[in-house]
Coordinates of N, CA and C in Angstrom, one line a residue:
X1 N 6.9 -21.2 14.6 CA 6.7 -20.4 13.3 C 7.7 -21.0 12.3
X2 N 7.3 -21.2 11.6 CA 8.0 -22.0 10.1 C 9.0 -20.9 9.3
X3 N 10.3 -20.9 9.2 CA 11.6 -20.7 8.8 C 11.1 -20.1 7.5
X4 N 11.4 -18.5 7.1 CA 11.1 -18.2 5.9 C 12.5 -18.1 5.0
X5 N 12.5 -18.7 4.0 CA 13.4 -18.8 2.8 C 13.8 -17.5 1.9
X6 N 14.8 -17.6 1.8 CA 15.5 -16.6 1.0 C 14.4 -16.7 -0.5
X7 N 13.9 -17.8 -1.2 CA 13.4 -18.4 -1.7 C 12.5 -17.3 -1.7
X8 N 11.2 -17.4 -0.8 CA 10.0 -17.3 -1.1 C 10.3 -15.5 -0.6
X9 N 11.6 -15.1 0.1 CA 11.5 -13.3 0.0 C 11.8 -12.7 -1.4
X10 N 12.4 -13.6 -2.1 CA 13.0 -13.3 -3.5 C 11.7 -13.1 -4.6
X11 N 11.0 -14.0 -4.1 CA 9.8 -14.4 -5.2 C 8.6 -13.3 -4.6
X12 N 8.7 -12.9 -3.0 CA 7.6 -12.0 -3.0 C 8.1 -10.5 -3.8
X13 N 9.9 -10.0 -3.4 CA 10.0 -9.1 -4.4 C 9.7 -9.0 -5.7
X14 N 10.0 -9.9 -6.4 CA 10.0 -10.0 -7.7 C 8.3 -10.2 -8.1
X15 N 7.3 -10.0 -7.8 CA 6.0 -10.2 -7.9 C 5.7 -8.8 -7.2
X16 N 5.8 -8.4 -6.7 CA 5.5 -6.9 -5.7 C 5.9 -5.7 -6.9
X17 N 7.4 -6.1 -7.0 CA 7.7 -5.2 -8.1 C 7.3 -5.4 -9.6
X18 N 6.5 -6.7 -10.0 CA 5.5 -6.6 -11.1 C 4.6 -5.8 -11.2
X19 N 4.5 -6.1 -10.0 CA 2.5 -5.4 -9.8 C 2.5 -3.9 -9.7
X20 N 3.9 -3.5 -9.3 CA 4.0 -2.3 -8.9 C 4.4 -1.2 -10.5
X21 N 4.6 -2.2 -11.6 CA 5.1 -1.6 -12.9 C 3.7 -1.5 -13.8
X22 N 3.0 -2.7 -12.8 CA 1.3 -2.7 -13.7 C 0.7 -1.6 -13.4
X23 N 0.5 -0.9 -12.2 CA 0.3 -0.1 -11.5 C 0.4 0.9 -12.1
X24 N 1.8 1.2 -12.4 CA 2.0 2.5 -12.8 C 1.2 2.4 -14.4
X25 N 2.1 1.3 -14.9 CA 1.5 1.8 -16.5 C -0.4 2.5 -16.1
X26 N -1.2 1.7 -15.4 CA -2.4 2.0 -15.2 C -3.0 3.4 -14.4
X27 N -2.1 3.9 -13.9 CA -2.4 4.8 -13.2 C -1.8 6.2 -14.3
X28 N -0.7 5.4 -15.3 CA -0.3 6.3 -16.2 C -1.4 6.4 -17.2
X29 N -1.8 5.9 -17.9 CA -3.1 6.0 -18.6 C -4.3 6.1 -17.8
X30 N -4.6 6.4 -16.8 CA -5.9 6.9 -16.0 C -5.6 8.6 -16.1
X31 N -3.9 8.7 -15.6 CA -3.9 10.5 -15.9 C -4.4 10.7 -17.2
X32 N -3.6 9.9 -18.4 CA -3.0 10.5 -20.0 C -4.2 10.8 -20.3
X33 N -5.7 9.6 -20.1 CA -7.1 9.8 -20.4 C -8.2 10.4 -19.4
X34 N -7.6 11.1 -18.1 CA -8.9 11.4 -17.7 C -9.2 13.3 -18.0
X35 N -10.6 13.2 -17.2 CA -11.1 14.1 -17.7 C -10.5 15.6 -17.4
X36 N -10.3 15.9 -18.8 CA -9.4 17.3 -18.6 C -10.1 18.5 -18.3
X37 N -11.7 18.6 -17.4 CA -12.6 19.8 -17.1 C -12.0 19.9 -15.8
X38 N -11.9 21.3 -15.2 CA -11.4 21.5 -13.8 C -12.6 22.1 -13.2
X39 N -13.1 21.5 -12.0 CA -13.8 21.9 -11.4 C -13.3 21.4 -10.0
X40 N -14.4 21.8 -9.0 CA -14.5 21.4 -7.7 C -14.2 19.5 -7.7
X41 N -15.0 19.3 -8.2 CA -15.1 17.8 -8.0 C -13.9 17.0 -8.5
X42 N -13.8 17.8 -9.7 CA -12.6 17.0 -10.8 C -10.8 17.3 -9.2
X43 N -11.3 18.2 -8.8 CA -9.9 18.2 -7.9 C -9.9 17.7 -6.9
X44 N -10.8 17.2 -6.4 CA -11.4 16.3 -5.1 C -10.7 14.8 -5.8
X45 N -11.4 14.6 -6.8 CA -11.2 13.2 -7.1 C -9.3 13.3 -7.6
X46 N -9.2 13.8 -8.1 CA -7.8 13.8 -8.4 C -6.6 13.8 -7.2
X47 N -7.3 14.8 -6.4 CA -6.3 14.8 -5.1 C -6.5 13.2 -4.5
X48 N -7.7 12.4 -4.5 CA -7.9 11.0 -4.1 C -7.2 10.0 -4.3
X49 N -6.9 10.1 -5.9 CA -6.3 8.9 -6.4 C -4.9 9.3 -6.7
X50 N -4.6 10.7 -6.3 CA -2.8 10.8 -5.9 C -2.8 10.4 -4.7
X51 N -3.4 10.3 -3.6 CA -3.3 10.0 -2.0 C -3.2 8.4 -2.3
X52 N -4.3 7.6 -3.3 CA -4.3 6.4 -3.2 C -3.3 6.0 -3.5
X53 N -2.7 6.6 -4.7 CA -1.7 6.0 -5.6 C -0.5 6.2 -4.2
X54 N -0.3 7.4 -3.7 CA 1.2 6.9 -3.0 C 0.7 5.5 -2.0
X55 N -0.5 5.6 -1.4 CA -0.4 4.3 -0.3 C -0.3 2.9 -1.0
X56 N -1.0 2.7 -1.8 CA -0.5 1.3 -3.2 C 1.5 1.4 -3.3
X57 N 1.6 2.4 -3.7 CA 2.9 2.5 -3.6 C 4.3 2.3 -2.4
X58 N 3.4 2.8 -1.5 CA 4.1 2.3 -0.1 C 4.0 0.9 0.3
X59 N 2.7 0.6 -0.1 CA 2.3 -0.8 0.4 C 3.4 -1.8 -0.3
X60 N 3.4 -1.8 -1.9 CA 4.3 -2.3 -2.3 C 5.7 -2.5 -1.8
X61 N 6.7 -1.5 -2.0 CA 7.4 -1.1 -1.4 C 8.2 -1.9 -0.4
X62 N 6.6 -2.3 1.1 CA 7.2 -2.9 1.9 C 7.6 -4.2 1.2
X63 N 7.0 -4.9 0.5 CA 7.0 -6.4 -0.2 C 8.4 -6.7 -0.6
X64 N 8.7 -5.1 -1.4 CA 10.1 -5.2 -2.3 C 10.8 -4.8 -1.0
X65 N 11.2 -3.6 -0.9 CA 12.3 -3.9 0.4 C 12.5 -3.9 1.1
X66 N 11.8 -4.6 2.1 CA 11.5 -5.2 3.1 C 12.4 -6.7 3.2
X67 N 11.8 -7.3 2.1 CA 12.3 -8.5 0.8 C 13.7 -8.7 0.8
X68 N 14.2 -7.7 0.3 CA 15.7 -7.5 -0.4 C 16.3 -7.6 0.7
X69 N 16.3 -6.4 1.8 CA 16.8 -6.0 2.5 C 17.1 -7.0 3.7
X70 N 15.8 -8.3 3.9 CA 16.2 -9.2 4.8 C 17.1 -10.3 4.3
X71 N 17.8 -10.1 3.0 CA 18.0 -11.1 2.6 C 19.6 -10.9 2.8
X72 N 19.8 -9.9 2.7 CA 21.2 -8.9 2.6 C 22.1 -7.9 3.9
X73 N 20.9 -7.8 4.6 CA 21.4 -6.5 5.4 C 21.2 -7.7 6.6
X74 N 21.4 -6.9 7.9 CA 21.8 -7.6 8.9 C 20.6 -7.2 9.7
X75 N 19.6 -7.8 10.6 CA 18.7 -7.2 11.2 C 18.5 -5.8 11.9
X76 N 18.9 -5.1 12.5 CA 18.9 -4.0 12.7 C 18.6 -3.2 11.9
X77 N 19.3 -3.5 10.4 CA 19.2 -2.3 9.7 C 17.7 -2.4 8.4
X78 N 17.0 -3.9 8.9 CA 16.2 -4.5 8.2 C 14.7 -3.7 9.2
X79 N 14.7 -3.6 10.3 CA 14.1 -2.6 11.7 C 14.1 -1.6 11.1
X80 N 15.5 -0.7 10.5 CA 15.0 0.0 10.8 C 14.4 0.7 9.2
X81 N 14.5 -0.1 8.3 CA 14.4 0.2 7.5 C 12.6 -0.1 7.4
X82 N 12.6 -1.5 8.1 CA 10.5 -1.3 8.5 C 10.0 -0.4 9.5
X83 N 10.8 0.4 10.1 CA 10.3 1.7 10.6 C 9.9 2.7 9.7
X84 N 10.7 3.3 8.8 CA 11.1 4.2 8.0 C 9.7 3.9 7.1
X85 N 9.6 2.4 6.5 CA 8.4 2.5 5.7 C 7.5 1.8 6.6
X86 N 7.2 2.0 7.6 CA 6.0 2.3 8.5 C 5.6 3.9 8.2
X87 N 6.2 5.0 8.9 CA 6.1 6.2 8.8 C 5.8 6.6 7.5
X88 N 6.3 5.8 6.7 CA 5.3 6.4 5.5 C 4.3 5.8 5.1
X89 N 4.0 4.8 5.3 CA 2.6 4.0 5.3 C 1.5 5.1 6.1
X90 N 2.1 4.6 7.1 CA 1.2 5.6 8.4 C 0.6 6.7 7.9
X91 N 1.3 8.0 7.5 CA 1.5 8.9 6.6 C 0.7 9.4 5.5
X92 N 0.9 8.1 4.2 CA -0.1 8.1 3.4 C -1.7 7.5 3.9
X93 N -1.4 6.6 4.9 CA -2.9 6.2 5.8 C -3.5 7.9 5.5
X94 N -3.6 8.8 6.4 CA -3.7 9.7 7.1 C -3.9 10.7 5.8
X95 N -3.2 10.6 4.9 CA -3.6 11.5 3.2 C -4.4 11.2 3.1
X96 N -5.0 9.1 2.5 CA -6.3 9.2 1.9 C -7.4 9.3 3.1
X97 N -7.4 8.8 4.1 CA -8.4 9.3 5.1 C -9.0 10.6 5.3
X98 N -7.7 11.3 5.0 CA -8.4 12.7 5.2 C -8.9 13.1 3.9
X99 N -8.9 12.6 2.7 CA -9.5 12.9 1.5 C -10.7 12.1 0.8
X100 N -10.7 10.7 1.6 CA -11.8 9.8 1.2 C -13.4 10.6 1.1
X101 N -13.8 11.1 2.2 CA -15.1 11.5 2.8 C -15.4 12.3 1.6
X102 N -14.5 13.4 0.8 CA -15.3 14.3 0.1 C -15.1 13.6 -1.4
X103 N -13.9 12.4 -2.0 CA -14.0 11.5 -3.1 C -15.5 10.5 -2.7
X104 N -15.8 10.2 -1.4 CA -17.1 9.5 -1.7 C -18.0 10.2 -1.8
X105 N -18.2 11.4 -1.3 CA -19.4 12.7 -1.5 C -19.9 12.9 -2.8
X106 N -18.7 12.9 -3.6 CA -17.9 12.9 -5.5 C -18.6 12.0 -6.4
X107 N -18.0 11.0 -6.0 CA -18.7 9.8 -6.7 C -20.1 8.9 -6.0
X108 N -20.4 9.3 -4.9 CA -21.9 8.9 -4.2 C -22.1 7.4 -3.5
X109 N -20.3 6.7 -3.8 CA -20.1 5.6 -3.6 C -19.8 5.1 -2.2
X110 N -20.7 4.5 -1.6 CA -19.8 4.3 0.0 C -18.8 3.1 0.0
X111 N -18.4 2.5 -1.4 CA -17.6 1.9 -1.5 C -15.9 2.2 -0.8
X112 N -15.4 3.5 -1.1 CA -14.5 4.2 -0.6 C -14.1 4.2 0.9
X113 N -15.6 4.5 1.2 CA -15.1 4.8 3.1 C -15.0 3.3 3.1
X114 N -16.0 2.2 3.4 CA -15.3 0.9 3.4 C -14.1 0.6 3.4
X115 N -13.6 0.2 1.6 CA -12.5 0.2 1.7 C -11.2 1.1 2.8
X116 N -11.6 2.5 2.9 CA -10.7 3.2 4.0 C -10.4 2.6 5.1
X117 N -11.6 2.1 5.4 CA -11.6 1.7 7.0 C -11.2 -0.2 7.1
X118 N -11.2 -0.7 6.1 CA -10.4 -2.3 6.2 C -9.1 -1.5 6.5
X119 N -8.7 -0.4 5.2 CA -7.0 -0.4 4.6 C -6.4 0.2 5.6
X120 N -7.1 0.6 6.7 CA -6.7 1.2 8.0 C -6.6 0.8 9.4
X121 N -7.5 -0.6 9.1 CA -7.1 -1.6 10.0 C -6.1 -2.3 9.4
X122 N -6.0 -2.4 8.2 CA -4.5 -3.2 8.1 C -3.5 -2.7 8.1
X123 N -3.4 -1.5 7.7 CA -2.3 -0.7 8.0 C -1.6 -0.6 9.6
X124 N -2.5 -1.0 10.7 CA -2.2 -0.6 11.7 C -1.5 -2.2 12.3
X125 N -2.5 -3.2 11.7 CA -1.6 -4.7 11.5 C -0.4 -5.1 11.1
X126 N -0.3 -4.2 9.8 CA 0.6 -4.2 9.1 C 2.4 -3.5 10.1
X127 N 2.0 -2.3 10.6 CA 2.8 -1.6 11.2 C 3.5 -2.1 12.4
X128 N 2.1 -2.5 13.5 CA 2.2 -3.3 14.6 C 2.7 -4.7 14.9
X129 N 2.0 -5.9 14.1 CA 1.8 -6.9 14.3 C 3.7 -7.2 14.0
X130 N 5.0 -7.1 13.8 CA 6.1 -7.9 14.1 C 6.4 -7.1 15.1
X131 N 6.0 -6.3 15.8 CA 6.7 -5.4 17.1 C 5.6 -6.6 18.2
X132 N 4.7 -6.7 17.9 CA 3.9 -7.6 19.0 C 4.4 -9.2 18.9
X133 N 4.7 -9.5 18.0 CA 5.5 -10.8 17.8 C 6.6 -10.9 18.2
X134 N 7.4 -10.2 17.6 CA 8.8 -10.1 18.4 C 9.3 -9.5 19.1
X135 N 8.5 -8.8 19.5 CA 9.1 -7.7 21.0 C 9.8 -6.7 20.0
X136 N 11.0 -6.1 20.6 CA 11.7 -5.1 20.7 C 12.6 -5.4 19.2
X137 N 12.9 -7.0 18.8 CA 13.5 -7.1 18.3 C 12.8 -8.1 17.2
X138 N 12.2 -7.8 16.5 CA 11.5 -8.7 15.4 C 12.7 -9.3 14.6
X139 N 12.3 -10.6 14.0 CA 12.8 -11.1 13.1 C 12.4 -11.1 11.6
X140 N 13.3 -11.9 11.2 CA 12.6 -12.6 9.8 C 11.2 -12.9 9.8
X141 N 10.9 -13.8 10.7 CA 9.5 -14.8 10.3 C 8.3 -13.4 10.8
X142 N 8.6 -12.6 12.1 CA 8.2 -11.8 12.5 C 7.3 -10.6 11.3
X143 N 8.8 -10.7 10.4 CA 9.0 -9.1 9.5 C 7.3 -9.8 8.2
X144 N 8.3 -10.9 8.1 CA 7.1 -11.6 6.8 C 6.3 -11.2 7.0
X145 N 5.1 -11.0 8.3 CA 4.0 -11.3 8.5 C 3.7 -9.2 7.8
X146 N 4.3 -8.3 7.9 CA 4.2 -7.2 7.8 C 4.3 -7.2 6.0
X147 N 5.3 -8.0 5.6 CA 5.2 -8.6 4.0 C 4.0 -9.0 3.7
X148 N 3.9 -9.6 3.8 CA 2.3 -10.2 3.5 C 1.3 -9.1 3.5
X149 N 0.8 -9.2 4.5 CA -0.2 -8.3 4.6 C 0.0 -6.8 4.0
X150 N 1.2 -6.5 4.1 CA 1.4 -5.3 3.0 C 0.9 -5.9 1.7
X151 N 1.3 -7.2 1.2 CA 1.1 -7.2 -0.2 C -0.5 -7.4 -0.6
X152 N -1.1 -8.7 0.5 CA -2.6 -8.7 0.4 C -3.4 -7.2 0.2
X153 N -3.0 -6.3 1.1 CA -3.1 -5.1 1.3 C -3.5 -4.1 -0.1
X154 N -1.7 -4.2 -0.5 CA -2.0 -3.7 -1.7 C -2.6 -4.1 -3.0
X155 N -2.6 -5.3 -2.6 CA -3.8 -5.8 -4.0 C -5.2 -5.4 -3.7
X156 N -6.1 -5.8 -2.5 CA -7.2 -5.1 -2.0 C -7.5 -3.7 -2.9
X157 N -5.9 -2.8 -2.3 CA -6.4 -1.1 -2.2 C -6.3 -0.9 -3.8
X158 N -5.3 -2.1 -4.7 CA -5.3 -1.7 -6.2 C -6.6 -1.8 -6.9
X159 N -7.4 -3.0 -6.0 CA -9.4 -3.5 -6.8 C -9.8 -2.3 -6.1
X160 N -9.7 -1.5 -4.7 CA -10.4 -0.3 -4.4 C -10.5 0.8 -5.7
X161 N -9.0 1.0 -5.9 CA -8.9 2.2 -6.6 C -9.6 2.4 -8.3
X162 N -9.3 0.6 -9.1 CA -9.7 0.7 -10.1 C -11.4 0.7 -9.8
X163 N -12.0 0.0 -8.6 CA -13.4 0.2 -8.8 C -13.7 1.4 -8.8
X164 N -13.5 2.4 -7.9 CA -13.2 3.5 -7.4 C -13.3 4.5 -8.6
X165 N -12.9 4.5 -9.2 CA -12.1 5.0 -10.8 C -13.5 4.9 -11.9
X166 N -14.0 3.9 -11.6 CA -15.0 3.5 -12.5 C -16.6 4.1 -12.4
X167 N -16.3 4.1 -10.6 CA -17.8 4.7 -9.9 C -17.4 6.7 -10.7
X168 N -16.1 7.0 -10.6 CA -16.0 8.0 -10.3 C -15.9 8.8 -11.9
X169 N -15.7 8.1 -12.6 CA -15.8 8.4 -13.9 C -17.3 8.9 -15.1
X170 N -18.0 7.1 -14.5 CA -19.3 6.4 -14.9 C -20.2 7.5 -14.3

């Protein structure tokens, strides 16, 4: 396995936490402008894209400090800090899952459960795969692979959500 660089953990934070400021502005103007009628549906879809929004946000998260943290902290506390944002990954998994089925009921799209069911096989990639690489004691090169795929991840769940957004609006 090829030696990961201070370099390229520096550059995935610093991109993670771009996307994660795009994010917001976008998710800030999806509240500022959406539809101010309260019904059934209108709170289905809204509870959706708060469930989404935290898992985008976790997803990130791992990229940034995950990042920082292997570059500075000593392994152990780099463990356990990808435990900690495992359990919330895991966590937010388990929010939008339990909320997808009645957002696609909502918008009529089976676009959603799809995407659910990739973002939940990668989540479980994501979580798993440096414990299966490294045993007990993952490394660096190990942890990247939970970096990555978190970040693939969350760019995926960000095209879910804006398409998502569009079926659910339109």
């Amino acid at each position: 396995m090829k030696t990961v660089s201070d370099q390229f953990l520096l550059q995935m934070a610093e991109i993670s936490a771009g996307l994660i400021g795009l994010f917001l502005i976008g998710v800030f103007f999806f509240v500022e402008n959406g539809d101010r009628s309260r019904d059934h549906a209108t709170d289905v879809v809204v509870l959706y894209i708060r469930a989404s929004t935290r898992i985008v946000l976790v997803l990130y998260a791992i990229p940034v400090g995950l990042s920082l943290a292997l570059i500075v902290l000593e392994p152990i506390w780099c463990r356990l800090l990808f435990v900690v944002l495992s359990l919330a990954l895991v966590s937010a998994n388990f929010d939008t899952a339990a909320r997808v089925r009645a957002a696609a009921q909502t918008s009529g799209s089976n676009m959603l459960l799809v995407t659910e069911v990739l973002g939940s096989v990668a989540v479980v990639a994501i979580v798993t795969l440096p414990w299966i690489l490294g045993g007990l004691h993952p490394l660096r090169e190990e942890l990247a692979w939970a970096i990555l795929l978190s970040f693939v991840t969350g760019l995926f769940s960000v095209y879910a959500m804006v398409m998502s957004a569009f079926d659910l609006t339109w």
